[in-house]
XYZ file of C-alpha atoms in Angstrom:
770
model
C -28.894 -0.336 -32.114
C -29.790 1.636 -35.224
C -32.195 -0.830 -36.763
C -34.269 -1.409 -33.507
C -34.418 1.788 -31.192
C -36.595 2.147 -28.347
C -39.606 4.409 -28.478
C -38.914 7.567 -26.311
C -41.340 7.426 -23.423
C -41.412 11.624 -22.746
C -42.046 12.687 -26.189
C -41.721 16.166 -25.255
C -40.504 18.812 -27.548
C -36.546 18.216 -28.103
C -35.980 16.283 -25.078
C -34.431 12.472 -25.453
C -34.976 9.995 -22.280
C -32.730 7.685 -23.723
C -29.285 8.738 -25.358
C -29.503 6.239 -28.228
C -27.123 6.411 -31.356
C -28.763 8.154 -34.573
C -26.125 7.617 -37.009
C -22.555 6.078 -37.562
C -19.870 8.157 -38.538
C -16.721 6.971 -40.539
C -13.501 8.287 -41.826
C -13.473 9.268 -45.476
C -9.677 8.677 -46.125
C -8.788 5.677 -47.756
C -11.195 2.723 -46.642
C -14.130 3.696 -44.469
C -13.772 2.977 -41.013
C -15.887 3.497 -37.907
C -14.962 6.553 -35.880
C -18.050 6.950 -33.794
C -21.728 7.653 -33.819
C -24.092 10.748 -33.790
C -26.611 11.357 -30.797
C -28.697 13.759 -29.318
C -27.239 16.181 -26.832
C -29.003 16.065 -23.312
C -29.064 20.029 -22.729
C -29.527 21.610 -19.175
C -29.536 18.068 -17.445
C -27.821 17.453 -14.050
C -26.135 14.257 -12.520
C -28.977 12.480 -10.601
C -26.923 12.638 -7.132
C -27.246 16.491 -7.734
C -30.870 16.288 -7.350
C -31.515 13.475 -4.571
C -28.617 14.819 -2.420
C -30.484 17.840 -0.553
C -27.482 19.874 0.123
C -26.453 20.109 -4.058
C -30.061 20.069 -4.582
C -30.856 23.416 -3.103
C -28.180 25.087 -5.348
C -28.865 23.735 -8.690
C -32.633 22.431 -8.900
C -34.324 25.354 -6.592
C -37.770 24.343 -7.541
C -37.622 20.930 -6.781
C -40.082 19.606 -4.142
C -41.104 16.069 -3.074
C -43.627 15.714 -5.900
C -40.246 16.735 -8.375
C -38.549 13.784 -6.770
C -41.435 11.689 -7.522
C -42.083 12.648 -10.936
C -38.392 12.418 -11.564
C -38.479 8.732 -10.190
C -41.400 7.749 -12.189
C -39.883 9.048 -15.467
C -37.117 7.084 -15.047
C -38.949 3.818 -14.287
C -40.914 4.613 -17.687
C -37.732 5.183 -19.410
C -36.519 1.504 -18.153
C -40.010 0.255 -18.736
C -39.561 1.187 -22.309
C -36.157 -0.585 -22.505
C -37.332 -4.031 -21.028
C -40.100 -3.925 -23.591
C -37.855 -4.143 -26.279
C -35.428 -7.073 -25.030
C -32.824 -4.213 -23.724
C -31.148 -4.770 -20.571
C -29.281 -1.609 -18.834
C -26.558 -4.147 -17.074
C -24.692 -1.020 -15.499
C -27.225 0.401 -13.398
C -25.642 3.284 -11.617
C -25.982 7.096 -10.554
C -23.275 7.942 -12.948
C -25.812 6.974 -16.167
C -28.764 8.987 -15.393
C -29.576 12.998 -15.937
C -32.237 14.968 -14.624
C -33.620 18.377 -15.992
C -35.334 21.145 -14.373
C -38.637 19.647 -15.297
C -38.060 16.335 -13.656
C -37.314 14.873 -17.059
C -34.661 12.391 -17.266
C -32.218 10.846 -19.805
C -30.319 7.599 -19.573
C -26.424 7.656 -21.224
C -23.768 5.495 -21.783
C -26.277 3.508 -23.754
C -23.178 1.643 -25.268
C -22.878 -0.566 -22.419
C -26.332 -1.939 -22.303
C -27.180 -5.639 -23.129
C -28.734 -5.713 -26.491
C -29.876 -8.950 -28.738
C -29.664 -8.651 -32.450
C -32.973 -9.783 -33.510
C -31.823 -11.122 -36.925
C -29.219 -13.017 -35.786
C -29.920 -13.849 -32.416
C -26.181 -12.675 -31.188
C -26.386 -11.159 -27.712
C -24.020 -8.330 -26.829
C -23.683 -8.405 -23.042
C -22.921 -5.651 -20.639
C -19.300 -6.173 -19.363
C -19.331 -3.709 -16.427
C -21.474 -2.703 -13.215
C -20.897 -1.174 -10.094
C -21.388 -3.288 -7.105
C -23.166 -0.468 -5.431
C -26.150 -1.089 -7.755
C -25.688 -4.713 -8.417
C -28.003 -7.411 -7.451
C -26.991 -10.001 -4.754
C -26.748 -12.885 -6.796
C -24.319 -11.307 -9.479
C -22.015 -10.044 -6.741
C -18.302 -10.822 -6.893
C -18.989 -12.565 -10.737
C -17.478 -11.554 -14.050
C -19.975 -9.575 -16.224
C -18.660 -10.717 -19.374
C -19.731 -14.060 -19.041
C -23.158 -13.326 -17.706
C -26.464 -12.911 -19.596
C -28.450 -10.119 -17.627
C -32.250 -10.041 -17.123
C -34.650 -7.192 -16.176
C -34.834 -8.441 -12.578
C -31.279 -7.619 -12.099
C -31.939 -3.977 -13.664
C -34.831 -3.910 -11.259
C -32.710 -4.214 -8.260
C -30.454 -1.280 -9.369
C -33.643 0.639 -10.228
C -35.298 0.286 -6.858
C -31.998 1.237 -5.343
C -32.254 5.051 -7.420
C -35.705 5.257 -6.417
C -34.847 4.497 -2.916
C -32.408 7.420 -3.111
C -35.144 9.842 -4.796
C -37.292 9.477 -1.983
C -34.861 9.121 0.937
C -32.892 11.897 0.586
C -30.165 10.315 -1.105
C -29.514 7.450 1.565
C -28.293 4.001 0.099
C -30.600 1.438 1.140
C -27.837 -0.548 2.137
C -25.983 2.060 4.159
C -25.877 2.192 8.073
C -24.346 2.829 11.011
C -22.333 -0.717 11.733
C -22.915 -2.526 14.879
C -21.065 -5.768 14.499
C -17.093 -6.226 14.982
C -14.139 -5.232 13.064
C -14.209 -2.961 9.903
C -17.715 -2.455 8.288
C -18.079 -4.379 5.558
C -18.524 -2.835 1.766
C -21.526 -2.413 0.178
C -21.214 -5.733 -2.118
C -20.826 -7.635 0.771
C -24.171 -5.987 2.428
C -25.875 -6.661 -0.525
C -24.948 -10.276 -1.277
C -25.968 -10.812 2.458
C -29.367 -9.070 2.003
C -28.449 -6.326 4.916
C -31.337 -4.161 3.944
C -30.643 -1.482 6.959
C -34.174 -0.545 6.880
C -36.552 -3.738 6.470
C -37.988 -6.064 8.878
C -35.142 -8.491 9.278
C -32.376 -8.048 11.728
C -29.332 -7.025 10.419
C -26.092 -5.715 12.439
C -26.970 -2.108 10.673
C -28.707 0.988 12.125
C -30.612 3.565 9.923
C -27.962 6.714 9.280
C -28.617 9.353 11.516
C -29.128 11.629 8.591
C -31.537 9.624 7.020
C -35.552 9.595 7.154
C -37.393 6.861 8.382
C -38.970 4.487 6.218
C -42.623 5.565 7.573
C -42.255 8.848 5.122
C -42.662 6.738 1.993
C -46.445 5.928 0.907
C -47.302 2.353 2.092
C -47.560 1.119 -1.249
C -43.886 2.276 -2.064
C -42.736 1.081 1.087
C -44.147 -2.649 0.538
C -42.322 -2.696 -2.578
C -39.074 -1.802 -1.332
C -39.570 -4.657 1.261
C -40.540 -7.149 -1.777
C -37.414 -6.027 -3.858
C -34.725 -6.186 -1.115
C -35.980 -8.593 1.189
C -38.103 -11.247 -0.409
C -36.177 -10.338 -3.676
C -32.957 -10.987 -2.290
C -33.161 -14.818 -2.692
C -35.767 -14.814 -5.273
C -35.260 -12.246 -8.075
C -38.717 -12.572 -9.817
C -40.264 -11.151 -6.500
C -38.742 -7.604 -7.459
C -41.274 -4.952 -8.609
C -40.699 -4.399 -12.508
C -40.508 -1.084 -13.621
C -43.933 -0.913 -14.460
C -44.911 -1.630 -11.120
C -42.845 1.588 -9.956
C -44.261 3.523 -12.539
C -47.631 2.909 -11.180
C -46.989 2.911 -7.607
C -45.062 6.373 -7.834
C -48.016 7.842 -9.914
C -50.292 6.727 -6.832
C -47.876 8.169 -4.132
C -47.563 11.489 -6.396
C -51.672 11.932 -6.285
C -51.612 11.273 -2.551
C -49.061 14.169 -1.883
C -50.370 17.109 0.316
C -48.849 20.501 1.178
C -47.898 21.678 4.652
C -49.673 24.916 5.779
C -46.255 26.214 6.682
C -44.280 26.033 3.671
C -46.224 24.709 0.511
C -42.816 23.599 -0.623
C -43.096 20.678 1.924
C -45.368 17.863 0.220
C -45.885 14.569 2.080
C -47.912 11.858 1.911
C -51.258 11.981 3.121
C -50.819 8.621 5.411
C -48.814 11.324 7.921
C -50.241 13.074 10.622
C -47.479 15.947 10.610
C -45.243 17.206 8.070
C -41.787 15.478 8.244
C -40.077 17.999 6.455
C -40.936 20.506 9.029
C -39.367 18.191 11.572
C -36.315 17.405 9.696
C -35.580 21.300 9.640
C -36.088 21.305 13.180
C -33.916 18.375 13.936
C -31.102 19.634 11.620
C -30.884 23.246 12.900
C -33.220 25.056 10.377
C -31.533 23.034 7.292
C -34.683 22.666 5.214
C -34.461 19.900 2.489
C -37.355 21.722 0.510
C -37.071 25.799 1.337
C -39.860 27.851 0.561
C -39.881 29.815 -2.656
C -40.081 32.986 -0.565
C -36.630 32.452 1.168
C -34.942 32.005 -2.204
C -34.590 33.619 -5.472
C -38.032 34.556 -5.937
C -37.718 36.601 -8.985
C -40.378 39.895 -9.104
C -42.113 41.210 -11.870
C -44.637 43.717 -12.363
C -47.313 44.490 -14.442
C -48.949 48.099 -15.060
C -51.838 49.519 -16.534
C -52.874 52.598 -16.838
C -55.958 55.170 -17.819
C -56.193 58.759 -18.522
C -58.098 61.081 -15.570
C -61.729 62.212 -16.529
C -64.341 64.096 -15.092
C -66.907 62.792 -12.645
C -69.837 60.020 -13.716
C -72.712 61.930 -15.488
C -75.731 62.369 -13.212
C -79.001 60.377 -14.260
C -82.199 62.407 -14.785
C -84.190 63.965 -17.548
C -82.708 63.540 -21.072
C -80.622 60.549 -19.948
C -81.773 56.756 -19.080
C -80.401 54.756 -16.488
C -78.806 52.425 -19.207
C -77.206 55.383 -20.532
C -75.767 56.227 -17.352
C -74.524 52.993 -16.917
C -72.836 52.794 -20.337
C -70.877 55.714 -19.634
C -69.819 54.705 -16.438
C -68.651 51.540 -17.844
C -66.605 52.915 -20.677
C -65.199 55.667 -18.421
C -61.587 54.548 -17.430
C -60.807 54.790 -13.947
C -59.135 57.715 -12.133
C -56.425 55.517 -10.781
C -53.069 53.954 -11.821
C -52.992 50.050 -10.854
C -49.704 48.627 -10.410
C -50.011 44.786 -9.467
C -47.015 42.895 -8.151
C -46.621 39.443 -8.651
C -43.880 36.800 -7.751
C -42.368 34.617 -10.960
C -44.340 31.420 -11.183
C -42.060 28.681 -9.810
C -40.933 25.855 -12.239
C -42.975 22.483 -12.264
C -42.649 19.194 -13.503
C -42.919 18.467 -17.140
C -46.283 19.089 -18.796
C -45.881 15.360 -20.068
C -45.828 14.081 -16.909
C -49.043 15.447 -16.155
C -48.267 18.311 -13.616
C -50.743 21.490 -14.864
C -49.001 24.654 -15.219
C -50.532 27.345 -12.794
C -53.313 29.318 -14.500
C -52.039 32.866 -12.974
C -49.110 34.302 -11.239
C -49.802 34.648 -7.653
C -50.674 38.572 -6.912
C -48.624 39.570 -3.893
C -50.119 43.028 -3.417
C -51.759 46.099 -5.289
C -51.047 49.853 -4.973
C -53.563 52.241 -6.578
C -51.615 55.845 -7.182
C -53.279 58.871 -8.292
C -52.549 60.297 -11.650
C -51.587 63.449 -10.830
C -48.385 61.987 -9.121
C -47.763 58.718 -10.805
C -44.903 60.083 -13.054
C -43.436 61.240 -10.029
C -43.858 58.286 -7.698
C -42.423 56.210 -10.766
C -39.407 58.177 -10.684
C -38.884 57.710 -7.136
C -39.042 53.884 -7.252
C -36.855 53.444 -10.165
C -34.122 55.685 -8.398
C -34.305 53.690 -5.082
C -33.753 50.583 -7.389
C -30.968 52.434 -9.144
C -29.129 53.389 -5.889
C -29.886 50.073 -4.516
C -27.909 48.467 -7.282
C -25.018 50.755 -7.247
C -23.230 49.095 -4.195
C -23.449 45.558 -5.626
C -21.372 46.532 -8.842
C -24.227 46.218 -11.491
C -23.186 48.661 -13.518
C -25.971 47.624 -16.354
C -28.566 47.260 -13.986
C -27.910 50.708 -12.521
C -27.461 52.579 -15.596
C -30.945 51.215 -16.778
C -32.811 52.269 -13.528
C -31.493 55.420 -13.722
C -32.514 56.049 -17.374
C -36.097 54.918 -16.429
C -36.111 57.219 -13.123
C -35.076 60.301 -15.605
C -37.540 59.378 -18.129
C -40.401 59.302 -15.631
C -39.085 62.728 -14.309
C -39.167 64.186 -18.062
C -42.825 62.739 -18.827
C -43.901 64.167 -15.633
C -42.429 67.814 -16.400
C -43.865 67.727 -19.695
C -47.158 66.588 -18.917
C -50.422 68.373 -17.770
C -51.146 67.102 -14.598
C -47.216 67.195 -13.266
C -47.520 71.004 -12.261
C -48.372 70.676 -8.953
C -45.046 71.447 -6.710
C -44.850 68.136 -5.209
C -44.827 65.933 -8.123
C -42.294 68.153 -9.807
C -39.853 68.147 -7.085
C -39.755 64.385 -6.292
C -39.631 63.663 -9.652
C -36.432 65.790 -10.171
C -35.094 64.693 -6.910
C -35.358 61.240 -7.627
C -33.966 61.564 -11.109
C -30.892 63.497 -9.549
C -30.457 60.626 -6.984
C -30.462 58.069 -9.477
C -27.929 59.732 -11.942
C -25.728 60.138 -9.022
C -25.713 56.621 -7.905
C -23.708 55.736 -11.011
C -20.531 57.478 -9.246
C -20.781 54.589 -6.731
C -19.598 52.234 -9.261
C -15.847 52.961 -8.597
C -16.303 52.107 -4.978
C -18.229 49.137 -5.701
C -16.292 47.563 -8.695
C -13.082 47.942 -6.561
C -11.650 44.867 -4.955
C -13.120 44.021 -1.698
C -10.556 44.553 1.615
C -8.107 41.552 1.934
C -8.996 40.011 -1.469
C -7.344 39.992 -4.925
C -9.663 38.135 -7.707
C -8.726 36.397 -11.042
C -11.013 34.764 -13.595
C -10.217 31.477 -15.084
C -11.305 31.502 -18.745
C -12.807 28.008 -18.519
C -15.262 26.423 -16.015
C -14.936 26.110 -12.408
C -11.689 26.010 -10.491
C -11.053 22.407 -9.310
C -7.657 22.260 -7.866
C -5.037 24.965 -6.765
C -1.319 24.430 -6.315
C 1.411 26.934 -5.399
C 4.899 26.867 -6.594
C 7.677 26.027 -3.877
C 8.873 29.814 -3.792
C 4.959 31.031 -3.571
C 5.491 33.020 -6.527
C 2.966 31.325 -8.891
C -0.214 29.622 -8.691
C -1.443 26.900 -10.751
C -4.950 26.305 -11.352
C -7.286 23.370 -12.712
C -10.834 23.993 -14.285
C -13.244 22.106 -15.497
C -15.393 22.084 -18.899
C -17.693 24.994 -19.173
C -21.078 24.026 -19.204
C -22.436 26.890 -20.887
C -22.955 27.756 -24.420
C -19.155 28.412 -25.094
C -18.403 24.671 -24.268
C -14.582 25.525 -23.267
C -12.697 22.806 -22.289
C -10.602 22.368 -18.999
C -7.625 23.933 -18.767
C -4.359 24.658 -16.706
C -3.472 28.058 -15.895
C -0.415 29.387 -13.989
C -0.911 32.858 -12.656
C 1.773 35.271 -11.125
C 0.727 35.731 -7.659
C 2.387 39.444 -6.990
C 0.489 40.826 -10.056
C -2.414 38.686 -10.614
C -1.563 38.329 -14.195
C -1.503 34.848 -16.130
C 1.760 33.493 -17.365
C 1.209 30.472 -18.696
C -2.062 28.582 -20.174
C -1.057 25.480 -21.976
C -3.104 23.463 -24.516
C -6.709 22.756 -22.832
C -7.371 19.426 -21.935
C -10.298 16.849 -22.955
C -12.321 17.530 -20.493
C -11.806 18.640 -16.755
C -8.648 19.379 -15.085
C -9.363 17.646 -11.719
C -6.197 18.141 -10.060
C -2.781 19.892 -10.643
C 0.252 19.608 -8.417
C 3.737 21.762 -8.605
C 6.749 19.349 -8.297
C 9.303 20.282 -5.478
C 11.759 21.831 -7.827
C 8.938 24.526 -9.501
C 10.009 23.259 -12.790
C 7.081 20.716 -13.328
C 3.651 20.655 -12.839
C 1.382 17.094 -12.739
C -2.338 17.668 -13.837
C -5.102 14.808 -13.678
C -7.440 15.522 -16.513
C -10.981 14.068 -16.647
C -13.157 13.565 -20.087
C -16.705 13.445 -20.644
C -16.351 10.135 -21.523
C -15.460 8.352 -18.362
C -11.571 8.351 -19.033
C -8.976 10.213 -17.666
C -5.006 10.907 -18.086
C -2.117 12.061 -15.831
C 0.388 14.343 -17.803
C 3.373 16.336 -17.021
C 3.339 20.353 -18.045
C 7.090 21.537 -18.180
C 6.980 25.305 -17.090
C 10.296 26.408 -18.753
C 8.990 25.045 -22.024
C 5.947 27.070 -22.319
C 3.734 24.056 -20.938
C 4.760 21.289 -23.098
C 2.839 18.329 -22.202
C 4.246 14.643 -21.635
C 1.779 11.711 -20.626
C 2.206 9.652 -17.953
C -0.876 7.196 -17.650
C -4.187 6.880 -19.695
C -7.070 5.560 -17.619
C -10.449 3.908 -18.837
C -12.370 5.477 -15.899
C -12.877 9.165 -14.172
C -9.575 10.412 -12.976
C -9.669 12.173 -9.567
C -6.626 13.108 -8.026
C -2.810 13.417 -8.672
C -0.060 14.650 -6.186
C 3.515 15.025 -6.207
C 5.653 13.974 -2.994
C 7.435 16.846 -1.210
C 10.638 14.847 -1.597
C 10.284 14.801 -5.237
C 10.556 11.030 -5.097
C 6.810 10.025 -6.233
C 3.778 10.554 -8.085
C 0.592 9.327 -6.877
C -2.706 9.146 -9.275
C -6.240 7.944 -8.400
C -9.057 6.968 -10.716
C -12.364 5.465 -10.086
C -10.917 1.955 -9.737
C -10.383 1.706 -5.894
C -6.869 1.815 -6.114
C -4.027 4.644 -5.873
C -1.251 4.153 -8.236
C 2.448 5.111 -7.329
C 4.849 6.419 -9.965
C 8.865 7.291 -10.058
C 8.694 10.528 -10.296
C 12.281 10.379 -12.155
C 11.586 7.700 -14.602
C 7.839 7.919 -14.637
C 7.666 4.109 -14.179
C 4.533 2.514 -11.992
C 6.056 1.072 -8.550
C 3.064 0.228 -6.913
C -0.697 -0.096 -6.383
C -2.390 0.694 -3.282
C -5.749 -1.470 -2.987
C -8.635 0.729 -1.035
C -11.723 0.000 0.030
C -13.514 2.512 -2.171
C -12.610 5.212 -4.576
C -9.694 7.660 -3.447
C -11.445 11.020 -3.395
C -8.527 12.766 -1.602
C -4.608 12.423 -1.107
C -2.123 13.904 0.582
C 1.655 13.273 1.391
C 3.266 13.680 4.480
C 5.830 16.697 4.732
C 9.032 13.930 3.952
C 7.128 12.116 1.175
C 7.260 8.642 2.902
C 3.618 8.144 3.859
C 0.390 8.951 2.030
C -3.094 9.644 3.326
C -6.058 8.378 1.362
C -9.699 9.532 1.790
C -11.966 6.786 0.251
C -15.168 6.633 -0.119
C -17.549 7.982 -3.320
C -17.273 11.358 -4.781
C -20.784 11.068 -5.108
C -21.469 11.075 -1.338
C -24.074 8.399 -0.367
C -22.406 5.258 -2.340
C -19.571 3.758 -0.390
C -18.709 4.375 3.223
C -15.859 6.870 3.913
C -12.414 5.684 5.119
C -9.220 7.721 5.886
C -6.077 5.150 5.233
C -2.485 5.816 5.828
C 0.159 4.078 3.687
C 3.800 3.556 3.401
C 4.746 4.496 0.046
C 7.765 2.925 -0.740
C 6.323 -0.624 0.455
C 2.738 -0.317 -0.687
C 2.009 -1.230 2.950
C -1.230 -0.064 4.580
C -0.221 1.242 8.026
C -3.731 1.902 9.379
C -7.544 2.481 7.932
C -10.158 4.157 10.003
C -14.004 4.606 9.488
C -14.397 8.372 9.053
C -17.310 9.651 7.423
C -20.403 7.582 6.372
C -21.188 9.465 3.297
C -17.550 9.963 1.689
C -14.570 11.540 2.733
C -14.086 14.350 0.442
C -10.772 16.041 1.897
C -7.449 15.117 3.730
C -4.736 17.038 4.624
C -1.238 16.324 6.499
C -0.042 18.656 9.492
C 3.210 20.422 8.419
C 4.883 18.448 11.155
C 3.443 15.258 9.855
C 2.110 14.016 13.383
C -1.639 14.408 12.315
C -4.230 14.190 9.701
C -7.127 16.011 8.977
C -10.242 14.637 6.978
C -13.694 16.233 5.976
C -16.293 14.464 4.407
C -19.849 15.150 2.975
C -21.391 14.644 6.353
C -20.272 17.796 7.197
C -17.641 16.677 9.942
C -14.205 17.237 10.395
C -11.950 14.313 11.578
C -8.436 14.414 12.974
C -6.064 11.272 13.392
C -3.022 10.624 14.822
C -0.239 9.910 11.832
C 1.508 7.538 13.693
C -1.212 4.741 14.489
C -4.983 6.381 13.447
C -5.668 7.242 16.855
C -9.018 9.378 16.918
C -8.136 12.807 18.252
C -11.479 15.087 17.973
C -14.754 15.404 15.745
C -15.840 18.777 14.583
C -19.350 19.130 13.255
C -19.382 22.153 11.120
C -23.021 22.351 10.799
C -22.651 22.307 6.727
C -23.879 20.082 4.012
C -19.979 18.923 3.358
C -16.139 19.630 3.680
C -15.046 20.454 0.051
C -11.705 21.127 0.863
C -8.805 21.579 3.749
C -5.682 23.101 3.934
C -2.900 23.358 6.921
C -1.319 26.918 6.936
C 2.785 26.393 7.158
C 2.847 27.013 10.709
C 0.717 24.068 11.437
C -1.297 25.793 14.115
C -4.469 26.696 11.937
C -6.180 24.938 8.932
C -8.746 26.270 6.647
C -11.758 24.321 5.424
C -14.186 25.020 2.740
C -18.036 24.340 3.674
C -21.311 24.934 2.264
C -22.927 26.578 5.462
C -27.046 27.321 5.317
C -28.168 30.240 6.107
C -31.417 32.466 4.979
C -32.149 32.956 2.269
C -30.053 30.545 0.529
C -26.697 28.894 0.834
C -23.825 30.848 2.015
C -20.397 28.778 1.148
C -17.443 29.760 3.600
C -13.714 29.402 4.365
C -13.313 28.685 8.228
C -10.084 29.085 9.924
C -9.839 26.563 12.683
C -7.429 25.707 15.570
C -5.366 22.704 14.716
C -5.309 21.511 18.376
C -8.831 21.762 18.916
C -10.818 22.297 15.591
C -12.342 25.015 17.053
C -13.507 27.816 14.420
C -11.381 31.000 14.798
C -12.929 33.258 12.083
C -14.607 33.146 8.513
C -12.461 34.427 6.036
C -14.768 34.456 2.996
C -18.475 33.865 2.505
C -20.524 33.701 -0.972
C -23.227 32.187 -2.931
C -21.100 29.969 -5.131
C -19.646 26.719 -4.309
C -15.920 27.059 -2.920
C -14.229 23.594 -4.203
C -10.532 24.146 -3.878
C -7.983 25.678 -1.163
C -4.262 26.248 -0.925
C -1.887 27.909 1.407
C 1.212 29.407 0.025
C 4.409 27.884 0.992
C 5.870 30.452 3.254
C 2.597 31.210 4.720
C 0.414 34.290 5.440
C -1.742 33.697 1.680
C -4.544 31.778 1.187
C -6.014 30.624 -2.458
C -9.604 29.553 -3.091
C -11.272 28.923 -5.869
C -14.941 28.609 -6.860
C -17.336 27.025 -9.438
C -17.785 30.497 -11.262
C -14.293 30.192 -12.346
C -12.838 32.973 -9.555
C -9.615 32.737 -7.912
C -9.137 34.763 -4.769
C -6.344 35.420 -2.722
C -6.141 36.360 1.108
C -3.730 37.799 3.686
C -4.688 35.268 6.579
C -1.979 36.790 8.593
C -3.261 40.277 9.060
C -6.149 40.932 11.383
C -7.298 43.307 8.571
C -6.981 41.027 5.880
C -4.725 43.677 3.685
C -5.365 43.372 0.071
C -2.951 41.571 -1.958
């Protein structure tokens, strides 16, 4: 790999399109042994799922429009083309191995699994892994260790990713199943060629949340049919990476802008804007909101000139040319203040998108020089007063100083002696300085909430101790300049004081669970390198670790049974592992139809509800399954959420299971036989977490609900019998990722992606502060 690196197709600054090793790392003690390799860091990149999924895209890549998605797909095709030109095959094409930046550039990672041939010896190093949802039909159910991969195998997975880019994250083989029995898994659909959007008859209908295939440029539409229909039995018919690159470029050039929203780009072959129609179809949820409805930052530019007398008159002793020269050189008797909107980010210059030649002007105001300083003081005073209730101490103080400075300049200047200018400036400056007094009020905790802050990244999991005195928090790895690893923190609930913070984990802490006796804490950690671990933390010995299980895949969940007999853990391996909690020996494996994204034990600890599907939201169908833990026997399985189950919760009486998915729906099931009770649509982009109140009459869910401007992430309290919303407990701008009720009721904890943990008293109508 070091001797024959591929060329980088982007060639833009420090960006790297293919994360290729640069050098080897060896130990220096005794004999030199291989210890690793050096590669460039892919900075400011997001997983591809966060770009093609409309709900996440609104939050993390706010400038992205349909042109951006075409450009990112084209950059991906260019990277794959470069690898194939060097006789390198990716093999394991999937959404986890691709990152996208804010300028539509892409980076291919996990290159150590690529299939590479040594040009000197001819030895072929095969790719031993593959994800069924992106694997070509002829390779389904095959062992990859003995198979030579070819570019047409990569091109099948590439086509799926391009389809997801352009079709709002929909998988080409996802659809509503019209056949009998349980819906087949993706590998079976791909093996049979059941392309849900094609011309051939299949037992699937297009997902109701996915666009029509007609939204695509006709050339791209034909290429998808070639790949998924003609290429099903004839791999050579699949378009190669260069063909996709050229077709995407052509389709990109044919995009036009909607007159109602400049962020709506669509193909010129369409008669009307499809994004406006989808916005109306989904109750105002715009996949590409206009820049004016979001965080459009405003900046200003001020040009000022001194006030001179009138222009000299033309007459004897002066020529017309002299008069024109004097007029041209005389400064304007006005101060011009021009307000501009910050230019939106565009796709990379390398990819051919021109930067805007000038920032668009919103409006212009002309102020007379006699009162410019006074009105300047008034303007900064208004901003200072507006920022004070938000608790922005630094901003408020800066604005107050600017207002005071304008006032002083006005009073010292010759033109400020007019009474209007003098008193407007003075009153404004006084108001700005007085606004600083509002900070103790703004800084005080909001009614009903106490806030704690993680020292690492976002909050991934919460667990109360059995007596409700302690709250365990699992956090993710910080992706800022600090690069702090995730950690397990234990807080005292009454005082909001951190009482224990054991050694940091290697990566993210994705799940925490208190033991029923409150003496131990189970945690699941997930490293950036795709490996995970289940550990036990002894609370009484200042957080000593004990390893239970190390997985070679991403770890997702760990749950302690309420009776203290079992531990259940799940990784990305379509299985749940059951452990004896006393001996820590494995006693069973539950085979699942997808990855286990959520788990919940019944109150007696004998049954386990598992939400299956994909944590990425659109890769595997969602199922809710119930298992007998002692016998590892599946009691029932029900298809629940087409885009993956992300949260499950058992009612305190053990009679009902509630599930939530990325489709924004909440479903309830009888625990005895899996009978569907009701379905509630939360009008949201997804249900991130669920938790029952201890009395069982209510449950809370976290959802990402759209509002204008932006997206509001809310906690909604619902009636357990009907799912009817009772009230909204919290609403904010950051994603809520975890919920937990205290065992004795009344107190609800939730954690957000910014690392905040907040506590609410939900049993008080006034939500009194804790």
